[in-house]
Each structure stands twice: as structure tokens, then as C-alpha cells.
PDB file of C-alpha atoms in Angstrom:
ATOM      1  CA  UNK A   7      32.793   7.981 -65.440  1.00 37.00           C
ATOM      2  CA  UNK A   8      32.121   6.219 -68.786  1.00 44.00           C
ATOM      3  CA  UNK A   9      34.655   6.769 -71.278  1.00 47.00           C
ATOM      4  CA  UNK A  10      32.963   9.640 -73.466  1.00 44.00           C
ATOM      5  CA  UNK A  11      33.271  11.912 -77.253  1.00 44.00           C
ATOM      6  CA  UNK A  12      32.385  15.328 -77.087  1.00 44.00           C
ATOM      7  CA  UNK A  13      30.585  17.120 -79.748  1.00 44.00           C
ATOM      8  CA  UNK A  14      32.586  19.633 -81.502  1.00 42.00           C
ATOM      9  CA  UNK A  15      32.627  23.735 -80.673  1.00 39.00           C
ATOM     10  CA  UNK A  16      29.764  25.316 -81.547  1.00 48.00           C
ATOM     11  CA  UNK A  17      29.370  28.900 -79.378  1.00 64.00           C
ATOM     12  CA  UNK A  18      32.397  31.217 -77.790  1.00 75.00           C
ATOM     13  CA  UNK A  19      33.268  31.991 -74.414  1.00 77.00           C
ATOM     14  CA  UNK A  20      31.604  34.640 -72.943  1.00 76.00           C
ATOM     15  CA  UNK A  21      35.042  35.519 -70.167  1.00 78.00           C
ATOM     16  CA  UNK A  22      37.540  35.004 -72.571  1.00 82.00           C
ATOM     17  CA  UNK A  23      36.140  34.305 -76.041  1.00 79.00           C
ATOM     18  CA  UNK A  24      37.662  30.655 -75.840  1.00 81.00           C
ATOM     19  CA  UNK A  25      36.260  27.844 -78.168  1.00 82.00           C
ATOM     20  CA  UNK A  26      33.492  26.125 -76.118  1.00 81.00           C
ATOM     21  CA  UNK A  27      32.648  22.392 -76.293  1.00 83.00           C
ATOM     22  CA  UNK A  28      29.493  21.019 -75.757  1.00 82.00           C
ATOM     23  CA  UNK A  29      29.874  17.988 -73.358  1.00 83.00           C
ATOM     24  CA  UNK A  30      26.317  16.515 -74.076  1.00 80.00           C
ATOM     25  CA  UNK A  31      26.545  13.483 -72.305  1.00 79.00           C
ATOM     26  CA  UNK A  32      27.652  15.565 -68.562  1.00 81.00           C
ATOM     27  CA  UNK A  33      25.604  18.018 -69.121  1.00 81.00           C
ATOM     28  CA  UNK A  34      27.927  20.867 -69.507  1.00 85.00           C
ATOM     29  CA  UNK A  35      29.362  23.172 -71.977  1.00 84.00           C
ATOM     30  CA  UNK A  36      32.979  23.898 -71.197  1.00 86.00           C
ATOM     31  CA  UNK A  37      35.685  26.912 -72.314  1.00 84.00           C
ATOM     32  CA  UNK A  38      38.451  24.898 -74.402  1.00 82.00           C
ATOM     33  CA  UNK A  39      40.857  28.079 -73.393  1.00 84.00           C
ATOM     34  CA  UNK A  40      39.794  28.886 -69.536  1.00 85.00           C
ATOM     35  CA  UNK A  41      37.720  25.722 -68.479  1.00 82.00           C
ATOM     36  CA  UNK A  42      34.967  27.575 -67.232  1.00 84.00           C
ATOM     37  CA  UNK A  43      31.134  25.439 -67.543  1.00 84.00           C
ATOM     38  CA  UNK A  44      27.588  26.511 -67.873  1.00 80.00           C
ATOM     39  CA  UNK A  45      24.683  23.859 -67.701  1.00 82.00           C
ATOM     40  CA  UNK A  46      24.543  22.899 -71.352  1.00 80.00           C
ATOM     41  CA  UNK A  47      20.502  23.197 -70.383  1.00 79.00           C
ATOM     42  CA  UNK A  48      20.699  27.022 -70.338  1.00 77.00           C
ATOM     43  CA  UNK A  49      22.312  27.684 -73.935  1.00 75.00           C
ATOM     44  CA  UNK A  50      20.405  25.014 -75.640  1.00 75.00           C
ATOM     45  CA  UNK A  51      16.931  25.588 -76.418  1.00 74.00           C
ATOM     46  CA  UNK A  52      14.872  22.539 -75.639  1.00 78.00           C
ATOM     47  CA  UNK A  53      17.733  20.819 -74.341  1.00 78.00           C
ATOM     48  CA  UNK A  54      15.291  17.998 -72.703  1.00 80.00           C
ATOM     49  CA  UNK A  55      13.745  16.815 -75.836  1.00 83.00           C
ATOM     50  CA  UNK A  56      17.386  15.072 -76.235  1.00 84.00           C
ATOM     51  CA  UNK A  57      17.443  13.456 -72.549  1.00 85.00           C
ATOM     52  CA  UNK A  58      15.832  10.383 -73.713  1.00 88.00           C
ATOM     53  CA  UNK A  59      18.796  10.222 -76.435  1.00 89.00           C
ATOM     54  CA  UNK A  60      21.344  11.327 -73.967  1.00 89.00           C
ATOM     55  CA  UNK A  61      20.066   8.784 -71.363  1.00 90.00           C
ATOM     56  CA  UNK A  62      20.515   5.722 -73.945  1.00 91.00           C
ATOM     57  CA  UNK A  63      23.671   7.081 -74.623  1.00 92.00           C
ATOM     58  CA  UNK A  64      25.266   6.993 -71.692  1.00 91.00           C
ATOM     59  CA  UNK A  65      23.700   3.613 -70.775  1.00 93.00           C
ATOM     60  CA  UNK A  66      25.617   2.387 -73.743  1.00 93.00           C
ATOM     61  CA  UNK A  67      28.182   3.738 -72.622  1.00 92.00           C
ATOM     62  CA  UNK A  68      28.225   2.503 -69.488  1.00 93.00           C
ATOM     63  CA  UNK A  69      28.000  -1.080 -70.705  1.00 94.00           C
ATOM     64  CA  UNK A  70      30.726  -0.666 -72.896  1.00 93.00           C
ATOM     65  CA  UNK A  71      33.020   0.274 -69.758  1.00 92.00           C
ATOM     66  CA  UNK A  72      32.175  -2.764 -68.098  1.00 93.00           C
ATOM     67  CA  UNK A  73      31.560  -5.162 -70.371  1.00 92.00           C
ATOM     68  CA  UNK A  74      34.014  -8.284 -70.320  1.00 92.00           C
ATOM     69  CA  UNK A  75      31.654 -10.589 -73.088  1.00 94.00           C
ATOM     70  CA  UNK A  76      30.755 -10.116 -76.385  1.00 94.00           C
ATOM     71  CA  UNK A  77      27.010 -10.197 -75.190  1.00 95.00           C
ATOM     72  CA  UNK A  78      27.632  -7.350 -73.260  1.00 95.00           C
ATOM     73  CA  UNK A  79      29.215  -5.805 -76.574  1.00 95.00           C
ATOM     74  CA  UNK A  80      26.221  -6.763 -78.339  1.00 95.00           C
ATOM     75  CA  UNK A  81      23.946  -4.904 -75.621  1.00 95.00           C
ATOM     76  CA  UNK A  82      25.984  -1.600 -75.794  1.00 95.00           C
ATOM     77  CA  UNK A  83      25.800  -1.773 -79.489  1.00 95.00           C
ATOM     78  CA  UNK A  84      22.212  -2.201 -79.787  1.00 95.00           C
ATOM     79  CA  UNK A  85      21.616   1.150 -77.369  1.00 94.00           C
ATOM     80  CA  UNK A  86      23.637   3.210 -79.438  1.00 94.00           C
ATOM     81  CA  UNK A  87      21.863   2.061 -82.578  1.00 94.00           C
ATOM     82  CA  UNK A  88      18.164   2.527 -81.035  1.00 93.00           C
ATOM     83  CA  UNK A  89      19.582   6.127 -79.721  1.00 92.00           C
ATOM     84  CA  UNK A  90      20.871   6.711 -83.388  1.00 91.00           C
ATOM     85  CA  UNK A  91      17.393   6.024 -84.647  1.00 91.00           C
ATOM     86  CA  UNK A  92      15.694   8.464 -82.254  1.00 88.00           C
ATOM     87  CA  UNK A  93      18.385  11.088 -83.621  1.00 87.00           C
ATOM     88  CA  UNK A  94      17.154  10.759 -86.948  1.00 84.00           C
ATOM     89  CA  UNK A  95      13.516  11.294 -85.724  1.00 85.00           C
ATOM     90  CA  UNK A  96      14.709  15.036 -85.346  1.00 84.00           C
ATOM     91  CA  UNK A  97      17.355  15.632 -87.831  1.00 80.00           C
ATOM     92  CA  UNK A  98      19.237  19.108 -86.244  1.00 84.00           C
ATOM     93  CA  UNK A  99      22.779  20.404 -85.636  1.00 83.00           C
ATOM     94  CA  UNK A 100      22.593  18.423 -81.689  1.00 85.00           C
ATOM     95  CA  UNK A 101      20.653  15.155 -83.002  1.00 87.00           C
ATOM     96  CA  UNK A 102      23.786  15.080 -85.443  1.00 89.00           C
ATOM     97  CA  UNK A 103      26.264  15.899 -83.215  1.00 88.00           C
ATOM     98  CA  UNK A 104      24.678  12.890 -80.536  1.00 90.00           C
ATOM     99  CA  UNK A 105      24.484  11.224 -83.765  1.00 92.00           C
ATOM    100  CA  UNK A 106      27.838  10.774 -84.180  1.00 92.00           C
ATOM    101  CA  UNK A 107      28.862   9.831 -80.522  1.00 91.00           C
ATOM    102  CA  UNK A 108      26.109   7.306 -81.579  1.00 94.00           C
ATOM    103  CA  UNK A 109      28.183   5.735 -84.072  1.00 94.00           C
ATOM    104  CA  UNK A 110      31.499   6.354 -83.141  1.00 94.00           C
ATOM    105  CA  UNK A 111      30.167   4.009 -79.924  1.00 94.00           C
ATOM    106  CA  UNK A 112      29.091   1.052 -82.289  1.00 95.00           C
ATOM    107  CA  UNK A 113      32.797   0.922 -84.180  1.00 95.00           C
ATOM    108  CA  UNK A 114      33.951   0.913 -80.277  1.00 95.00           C
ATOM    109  CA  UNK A 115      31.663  -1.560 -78.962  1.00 96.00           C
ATOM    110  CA  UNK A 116      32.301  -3.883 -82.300  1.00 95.00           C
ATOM    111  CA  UNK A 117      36.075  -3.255 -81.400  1.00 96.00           C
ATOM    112  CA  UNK A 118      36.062  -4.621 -77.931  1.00 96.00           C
ATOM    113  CA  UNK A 119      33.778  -7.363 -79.066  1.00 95.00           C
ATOM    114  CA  UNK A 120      36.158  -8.493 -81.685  1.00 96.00           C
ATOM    115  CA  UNK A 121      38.818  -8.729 -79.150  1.00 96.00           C
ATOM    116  CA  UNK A 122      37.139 -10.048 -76.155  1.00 96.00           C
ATOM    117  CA  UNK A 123      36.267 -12.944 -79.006  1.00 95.00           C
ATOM    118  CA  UNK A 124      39.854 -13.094 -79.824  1.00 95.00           C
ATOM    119  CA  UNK A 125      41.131 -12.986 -76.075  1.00 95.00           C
ATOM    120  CA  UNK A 126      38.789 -16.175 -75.721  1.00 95.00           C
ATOM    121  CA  UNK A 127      40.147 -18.205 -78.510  1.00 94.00           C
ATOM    122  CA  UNK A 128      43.267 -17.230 -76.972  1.00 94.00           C
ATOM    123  CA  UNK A 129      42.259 -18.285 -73.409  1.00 94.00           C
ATOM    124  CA  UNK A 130      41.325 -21.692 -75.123  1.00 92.00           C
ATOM    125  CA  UNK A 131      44.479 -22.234 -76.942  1.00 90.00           C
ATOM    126  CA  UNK A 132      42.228 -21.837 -80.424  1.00 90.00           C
ATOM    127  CA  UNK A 133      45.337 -19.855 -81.093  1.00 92.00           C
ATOM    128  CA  UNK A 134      44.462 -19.909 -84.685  1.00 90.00           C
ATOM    129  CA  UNK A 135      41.160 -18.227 -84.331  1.00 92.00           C
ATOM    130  CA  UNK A 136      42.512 -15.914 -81.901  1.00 95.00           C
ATOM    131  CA  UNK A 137      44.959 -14.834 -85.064  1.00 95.00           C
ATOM    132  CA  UNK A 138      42.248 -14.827 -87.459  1.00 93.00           C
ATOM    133  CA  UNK A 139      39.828 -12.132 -85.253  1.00 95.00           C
ATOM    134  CA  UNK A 140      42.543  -9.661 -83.230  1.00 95.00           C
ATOM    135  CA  UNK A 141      44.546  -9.401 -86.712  1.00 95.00           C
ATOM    136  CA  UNK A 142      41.191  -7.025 -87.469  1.00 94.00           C
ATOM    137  CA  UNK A 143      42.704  -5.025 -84.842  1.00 93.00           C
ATOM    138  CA  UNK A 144      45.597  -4.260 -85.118  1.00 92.00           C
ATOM    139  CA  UNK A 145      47.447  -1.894 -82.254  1.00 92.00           C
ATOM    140  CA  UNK A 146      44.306  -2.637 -80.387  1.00 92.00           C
ATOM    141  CA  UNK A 147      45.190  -2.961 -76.948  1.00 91.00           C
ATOM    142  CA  UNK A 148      47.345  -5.686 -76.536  1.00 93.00           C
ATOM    143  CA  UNK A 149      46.256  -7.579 -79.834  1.00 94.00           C
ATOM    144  CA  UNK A 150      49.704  -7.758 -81.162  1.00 95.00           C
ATOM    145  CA  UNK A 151      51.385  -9.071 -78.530  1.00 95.00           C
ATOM    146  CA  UNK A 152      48.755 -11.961 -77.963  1.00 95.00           C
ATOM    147  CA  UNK A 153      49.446 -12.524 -82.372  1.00 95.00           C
ATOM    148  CA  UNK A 154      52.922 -12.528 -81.406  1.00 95.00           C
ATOM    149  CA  UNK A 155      52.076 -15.186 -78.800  1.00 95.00           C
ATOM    150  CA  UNK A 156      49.747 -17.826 -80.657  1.00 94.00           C
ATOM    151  CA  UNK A 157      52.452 -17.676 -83.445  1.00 93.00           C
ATOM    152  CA  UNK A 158      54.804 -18.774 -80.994  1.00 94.00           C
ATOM    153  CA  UNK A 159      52.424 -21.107 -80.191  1.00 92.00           C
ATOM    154  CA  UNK A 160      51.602 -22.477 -83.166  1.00 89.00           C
ATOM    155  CA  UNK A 161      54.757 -23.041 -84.415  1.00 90.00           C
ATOM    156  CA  UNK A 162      55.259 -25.458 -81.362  1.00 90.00           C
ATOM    157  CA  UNK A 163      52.221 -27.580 -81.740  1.00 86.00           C
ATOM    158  CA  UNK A 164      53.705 -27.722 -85.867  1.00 85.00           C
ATOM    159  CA  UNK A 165      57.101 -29.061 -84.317  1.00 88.00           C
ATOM    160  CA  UNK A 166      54.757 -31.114 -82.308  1.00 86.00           C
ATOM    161  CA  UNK A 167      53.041 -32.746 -84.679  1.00 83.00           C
ATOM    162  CA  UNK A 168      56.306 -33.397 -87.387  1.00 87.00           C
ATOM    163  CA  UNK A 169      56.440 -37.296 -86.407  1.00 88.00           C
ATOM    164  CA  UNK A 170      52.304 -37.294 -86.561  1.00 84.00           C
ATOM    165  CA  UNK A 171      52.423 -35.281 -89.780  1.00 86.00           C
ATOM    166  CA  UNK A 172      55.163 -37.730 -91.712  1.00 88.00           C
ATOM    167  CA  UNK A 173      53.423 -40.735 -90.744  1.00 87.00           C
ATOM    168  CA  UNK A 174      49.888 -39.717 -92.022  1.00 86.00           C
ATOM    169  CA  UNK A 175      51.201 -38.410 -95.038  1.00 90.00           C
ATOM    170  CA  UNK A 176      52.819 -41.935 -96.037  1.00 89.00           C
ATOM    171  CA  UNK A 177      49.497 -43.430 -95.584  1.00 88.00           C
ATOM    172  CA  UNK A 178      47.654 -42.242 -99.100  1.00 89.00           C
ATOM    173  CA  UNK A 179      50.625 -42.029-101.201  1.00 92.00           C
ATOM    174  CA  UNK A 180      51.002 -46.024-100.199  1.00 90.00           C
ATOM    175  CA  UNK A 181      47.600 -46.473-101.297  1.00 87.00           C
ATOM    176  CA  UNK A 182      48.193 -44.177-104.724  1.00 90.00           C
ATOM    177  CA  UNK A 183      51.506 -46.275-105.039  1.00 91.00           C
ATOM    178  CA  UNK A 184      50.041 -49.721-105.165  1.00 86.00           C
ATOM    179  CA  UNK A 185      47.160 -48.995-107.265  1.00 87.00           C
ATOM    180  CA  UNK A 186      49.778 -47.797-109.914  1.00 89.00           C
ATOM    181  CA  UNK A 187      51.988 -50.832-109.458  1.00 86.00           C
ATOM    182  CA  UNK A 188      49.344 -53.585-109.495  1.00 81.00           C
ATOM    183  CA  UNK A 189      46.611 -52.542-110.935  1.00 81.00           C
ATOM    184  CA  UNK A 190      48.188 -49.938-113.816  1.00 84.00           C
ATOM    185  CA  UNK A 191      51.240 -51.725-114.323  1.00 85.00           C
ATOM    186  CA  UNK A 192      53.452 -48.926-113.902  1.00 88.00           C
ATOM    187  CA  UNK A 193      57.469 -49.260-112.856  1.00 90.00           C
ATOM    188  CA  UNK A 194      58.531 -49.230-109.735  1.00 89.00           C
ATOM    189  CA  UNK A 195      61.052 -46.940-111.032  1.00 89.00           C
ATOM    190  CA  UNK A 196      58.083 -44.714-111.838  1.00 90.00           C
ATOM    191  CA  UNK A 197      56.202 -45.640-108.748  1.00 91.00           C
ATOM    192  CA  UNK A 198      58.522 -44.260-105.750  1.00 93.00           C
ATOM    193  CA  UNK A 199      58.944 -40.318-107.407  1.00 93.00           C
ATOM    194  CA  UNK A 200      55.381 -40.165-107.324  1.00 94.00           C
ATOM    195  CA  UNK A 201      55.177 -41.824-104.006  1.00 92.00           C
ATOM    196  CA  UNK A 202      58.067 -39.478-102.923  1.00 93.00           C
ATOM    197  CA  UNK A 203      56.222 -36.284-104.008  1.00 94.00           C
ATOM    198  CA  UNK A 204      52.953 -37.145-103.032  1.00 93.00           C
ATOM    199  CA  UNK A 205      54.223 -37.560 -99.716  1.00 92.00           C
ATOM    200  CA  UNK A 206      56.252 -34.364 -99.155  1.00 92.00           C
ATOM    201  CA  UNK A 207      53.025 -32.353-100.326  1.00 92.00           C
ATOM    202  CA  UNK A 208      50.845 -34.320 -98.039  1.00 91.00           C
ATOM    203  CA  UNK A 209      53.568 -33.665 -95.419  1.00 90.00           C
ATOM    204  CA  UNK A 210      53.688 -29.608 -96.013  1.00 89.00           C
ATOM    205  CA  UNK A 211      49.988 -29.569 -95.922  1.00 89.00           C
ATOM    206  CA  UNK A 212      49.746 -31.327 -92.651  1.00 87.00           C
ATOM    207  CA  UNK A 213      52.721 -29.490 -91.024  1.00 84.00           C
ATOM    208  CA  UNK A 214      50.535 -25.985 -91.983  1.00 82.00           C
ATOM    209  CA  UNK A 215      47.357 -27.539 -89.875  1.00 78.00           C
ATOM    210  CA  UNK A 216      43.987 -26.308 -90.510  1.00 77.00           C
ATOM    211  CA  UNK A 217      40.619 -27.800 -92.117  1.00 84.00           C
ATOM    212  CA  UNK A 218      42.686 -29.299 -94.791  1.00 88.00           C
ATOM    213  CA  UNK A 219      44.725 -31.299 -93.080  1.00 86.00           C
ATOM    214  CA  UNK A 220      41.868 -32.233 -90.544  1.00 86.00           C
ATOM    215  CA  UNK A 221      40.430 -33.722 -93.370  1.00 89.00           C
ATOM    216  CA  UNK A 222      43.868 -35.694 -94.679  1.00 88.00           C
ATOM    217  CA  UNK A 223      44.056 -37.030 -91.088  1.00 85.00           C
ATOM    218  CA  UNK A 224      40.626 -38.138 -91.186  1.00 84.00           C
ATOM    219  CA  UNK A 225      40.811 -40.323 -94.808  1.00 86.00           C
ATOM    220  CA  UNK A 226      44.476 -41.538 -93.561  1.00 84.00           C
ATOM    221  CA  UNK A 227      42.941 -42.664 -90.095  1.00 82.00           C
ATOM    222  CA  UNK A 228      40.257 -44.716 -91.869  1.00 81.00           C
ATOM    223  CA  UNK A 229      42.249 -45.866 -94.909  1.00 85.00           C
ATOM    224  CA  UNK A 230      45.270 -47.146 -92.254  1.00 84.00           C
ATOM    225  CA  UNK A 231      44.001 -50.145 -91.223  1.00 83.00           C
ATOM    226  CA  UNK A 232      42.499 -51.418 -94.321  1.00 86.00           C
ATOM    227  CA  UNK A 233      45.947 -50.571 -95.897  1.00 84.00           C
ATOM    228  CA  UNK A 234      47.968 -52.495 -93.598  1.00 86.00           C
ATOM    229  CA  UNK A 235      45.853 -55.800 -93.810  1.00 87.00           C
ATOM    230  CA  UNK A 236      46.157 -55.332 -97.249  1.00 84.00           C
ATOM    231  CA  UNK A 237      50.014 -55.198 -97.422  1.00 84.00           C
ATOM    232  CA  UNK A 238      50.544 -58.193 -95.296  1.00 86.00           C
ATOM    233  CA  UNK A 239      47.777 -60.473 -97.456  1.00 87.00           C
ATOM    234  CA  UNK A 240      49.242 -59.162-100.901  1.00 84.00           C
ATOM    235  CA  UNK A 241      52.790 -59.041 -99.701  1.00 83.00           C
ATOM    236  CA  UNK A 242      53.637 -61.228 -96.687  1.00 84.00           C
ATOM    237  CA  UNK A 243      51.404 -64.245 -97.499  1.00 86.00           C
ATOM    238  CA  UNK A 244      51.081 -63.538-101.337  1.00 85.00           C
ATOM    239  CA  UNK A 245      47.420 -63.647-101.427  1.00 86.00           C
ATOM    240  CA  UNK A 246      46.178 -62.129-104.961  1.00 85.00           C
ATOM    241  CA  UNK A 247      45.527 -58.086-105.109  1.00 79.00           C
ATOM    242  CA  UNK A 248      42.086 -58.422-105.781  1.00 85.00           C
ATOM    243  CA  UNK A 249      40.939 -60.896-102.912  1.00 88.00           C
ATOM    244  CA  UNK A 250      43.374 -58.868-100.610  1.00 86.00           C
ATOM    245  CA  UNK A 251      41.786 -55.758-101.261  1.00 84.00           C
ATOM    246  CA  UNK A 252      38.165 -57.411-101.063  1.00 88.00           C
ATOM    247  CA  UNK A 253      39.670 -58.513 -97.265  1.00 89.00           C
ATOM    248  CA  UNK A 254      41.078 -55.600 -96.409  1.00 85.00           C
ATOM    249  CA  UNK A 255      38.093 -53.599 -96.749  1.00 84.00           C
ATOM    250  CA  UNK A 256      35.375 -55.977 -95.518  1.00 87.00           C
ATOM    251  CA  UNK A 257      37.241 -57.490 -92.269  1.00 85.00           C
ATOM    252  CA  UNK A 258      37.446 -53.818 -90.306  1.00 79.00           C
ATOM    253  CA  UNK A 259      33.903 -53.061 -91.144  1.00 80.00           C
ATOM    254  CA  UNK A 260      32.486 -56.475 -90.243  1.00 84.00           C
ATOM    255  CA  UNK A 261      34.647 -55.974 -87.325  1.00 80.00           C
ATOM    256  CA  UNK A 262      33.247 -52.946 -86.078  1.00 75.00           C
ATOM    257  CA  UNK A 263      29.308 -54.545 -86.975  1.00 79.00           C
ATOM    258  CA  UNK A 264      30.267 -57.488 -84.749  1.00 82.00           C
ATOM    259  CA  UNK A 265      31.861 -55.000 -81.888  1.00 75.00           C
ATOM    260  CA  UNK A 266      28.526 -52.825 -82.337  1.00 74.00           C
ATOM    261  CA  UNK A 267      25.848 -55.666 -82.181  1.00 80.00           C
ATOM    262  CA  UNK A 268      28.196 -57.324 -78.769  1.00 78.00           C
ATOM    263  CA  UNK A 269      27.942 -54.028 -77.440  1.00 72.00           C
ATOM    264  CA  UNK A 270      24.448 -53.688 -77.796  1.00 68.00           C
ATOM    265  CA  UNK A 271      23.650 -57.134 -77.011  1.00 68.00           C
ATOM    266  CA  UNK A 272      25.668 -57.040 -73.282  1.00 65.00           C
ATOM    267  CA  UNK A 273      23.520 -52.975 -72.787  1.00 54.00           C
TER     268      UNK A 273
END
């Protein structure tokens, strides 16, 4: 049986004088205080006009109890808003009272959807993302133990990437550091705090992860190799700053032309 909200009391019991609730989705009003039923049909006149309502409703609800994607969310959400609608096309005390099983089953089905989105990310170690959507759910299920998890998680692939994370973050400080020494004149004295700092913040931001450090990665990846051709020019061989740098930059991307037009040439 679909997991259901009955509507609150609205008559007395007739044996014992008992609250009675109105269970509109089985079809059956029932004592609160001796648990005997009636047809809900018999004390509500023109029960049936709400059948189409009730029927959508417990479709919903259906597809809420089974659903394991957040399509089949999506669905159960979408019949509890069209039944919703066709409660406000009557506007009395029942049409309210379905009314608000009708919305209390959207917040549910937006719930589970939430989750079963986080349980994904989780399921494809997007443990970030799976923080980012169950922490909207907190004591939901087992959402706090699968936080609990990806932190865990997360914290290894940091420790992970510490080597990774040191080495990229030397890469555009280097760059920063020359252009002050050669082309500003500037101390070497001066030079290596800058260097120093520039390269523990790059570090820290790295070590956190995310889009910005994506993108450090990214600029230190392509800047690498032009970097390192320009050290050994400038520095090992003592070829000036300006034609190293002119080298530096124009021998990977010739490089990769020449690769491109082989490849193309042997297809």
C-alpha cells in the first residue's frame, strides 16, 4: 500500500464519540479512539466528484513508492500538481483537505529526487556533488552518513593529489618570477618571497579542488612546456630572454601544427 497522509478529523464517532479521520485515499473514514470504518462514500455527499482527484492521487503515490530515478520523481510530482489543479477547480473543505496531501506529495517527491540525485553522484564517486545536493537533506534517510562518507573521501583524493598539487603550483609563480627578474629588474632578494607566496596560495587552492583549481591545472599544463624550453635557452645555453621566450612559445605550437598536418596526411 502506497505510503499515504490522512486528512484531518472532521465528524465524531457514532459508537463511542471518538475523533474520526477521513482516510480519502482508502476510501474509509476511521474512529481515532475504537478503529471502527464506514465507506467514506456514505458520509460524504458527492463523494465521486473527487474520484478523479483521488485516482491521480494515489497514482502519484504509487510512483513515488517505487520510484528509484529522478524521472520517476519528476512523474509523481507532476500527478500531484495536475490533481492540485483539479482541487482548485472546486475550492471546498475535501478539495482542501486532498489539496494538501497534494502538496505535501510534491515536497516528498522533490525529497527523494534530491537524494536519488545525490545517491548517484555518490555511486559515481562525484563525491563533491553528492555533498552539494543530500546536504539539502539533512537526516534524510541515510544522507548523513553518505556526507560523512564523500568527506572521507575527499580528503583522500586531497592527500592524493599533494605531490600533483605542489608541482602545478610552482609552474606560474616560475613564470611570475622571471618576468620580474628579467624583464622588471627586480632583486632576486625580492623575487623568491613573492615566488614563495604565490606558490603556497596556488598550492592551498589546488589542495581544496574544485572549478578553480581545474582551471590553475589547465593554464599550468599549457604554460609547462613552454616554460621549461624557456629555462634551458635563457639559462642553460644563455640564449637572450627575448629570443628564448619568442622559442619557447612558437616551437610547441609549430610542433603540434606539424603533428596535426602528419596525422592528417597518413588518415
Amino acid at each position: 500500500m502506497p505510503d499515504t497522509t490522512v486528512a484531518p478529523t472532521s465528524l465524531r464517532c457514532k459508537v463511542c464519540g471518538g475523533d474520526i479521520v477521513n482516510d480519502y485515499l482508502a476510501g474509509v473514514c476511521v474512529c481515532a479512539n475504537c478503529g471502527n470504518k464506514w465507506s467514506i462514500a456514505d458520509l460524504i455527499p458527492d463523494y465521486s466528484k473527487y474520484s478523479r482527484i483521488i485516482s491521480g492521487i494515489n497514482k502519484a503515490s504509487e510512483t513515488l513508492s517505487a520510484a528509484t530515478t529522478v524521472a520517476a520523481t519528476n512523474e509523481a510530482k507532476l500527478l500531484y500538481k495536475t490533481a492540485s489543479s483539479e482541487c482548485g477547480k472546486i475550492g471546498d473543505a475535501v478539495s482542501a483537505d486532498l489539496l494538501k496531501l497534494c502538496n505535501e506529495g510534491q515536497a516528498k517527491a522533490a525529497d527523494l529526487g534530491t537524494y536519488i540525485r545525490g545517491k548517484d553522484y555518490f555511486n559515481k564517486a562525484s563525491y563533491d556533488s553528492c555533498v552539494r545536493e543530500l546536504s539539502k537533506l539533512p537526516g534524510y534517510k541515510d544522507s548523513d552518513e553518505l556526507i560523512r562518507q564523500c568527506k572521507l573521501k575527499i580528503e583522500e583524493e586531497r592527500r592524493r593529489q599533494i605531490p600533483w598539487a605542489v608541482v602545478f603550483s610552482l609552474i606560474l609563480p616560475a613564470i611570475l618570477a622571471i618576468f620580474l627578474k628579467e624583464k622588471a629588474g627586480m632583486p632576486i632578494g625580492a623575487v623568491i618571497p613573492i615566488f614563495l607566496v604565490c606558490s603556497a596560495g596556488l598550492g592551498y587552492v589546488l589542495y581544496r579542488g574544485g572549478i578553480p583549481s581545474i582551471i590553475i591545472k589547465i593554464i599550468s599544463f599549457l604554460c609547462a612546456t613552454p616554460l621549461i624550453i624557456f629555462m634551458v635557452l635563457a639559462y642553460v645555453f644563455h640564449v637572450g630572454v627575448v629570443p628564448s621566450a619568442i622559442i619557447a612559445i612558437a616551437l610547441p605550437v609549430v610542433s603540434f601544427v606539424l603533428f596535426a598536418m602528419l596525422t592528417e596526411k597518413n588518415n
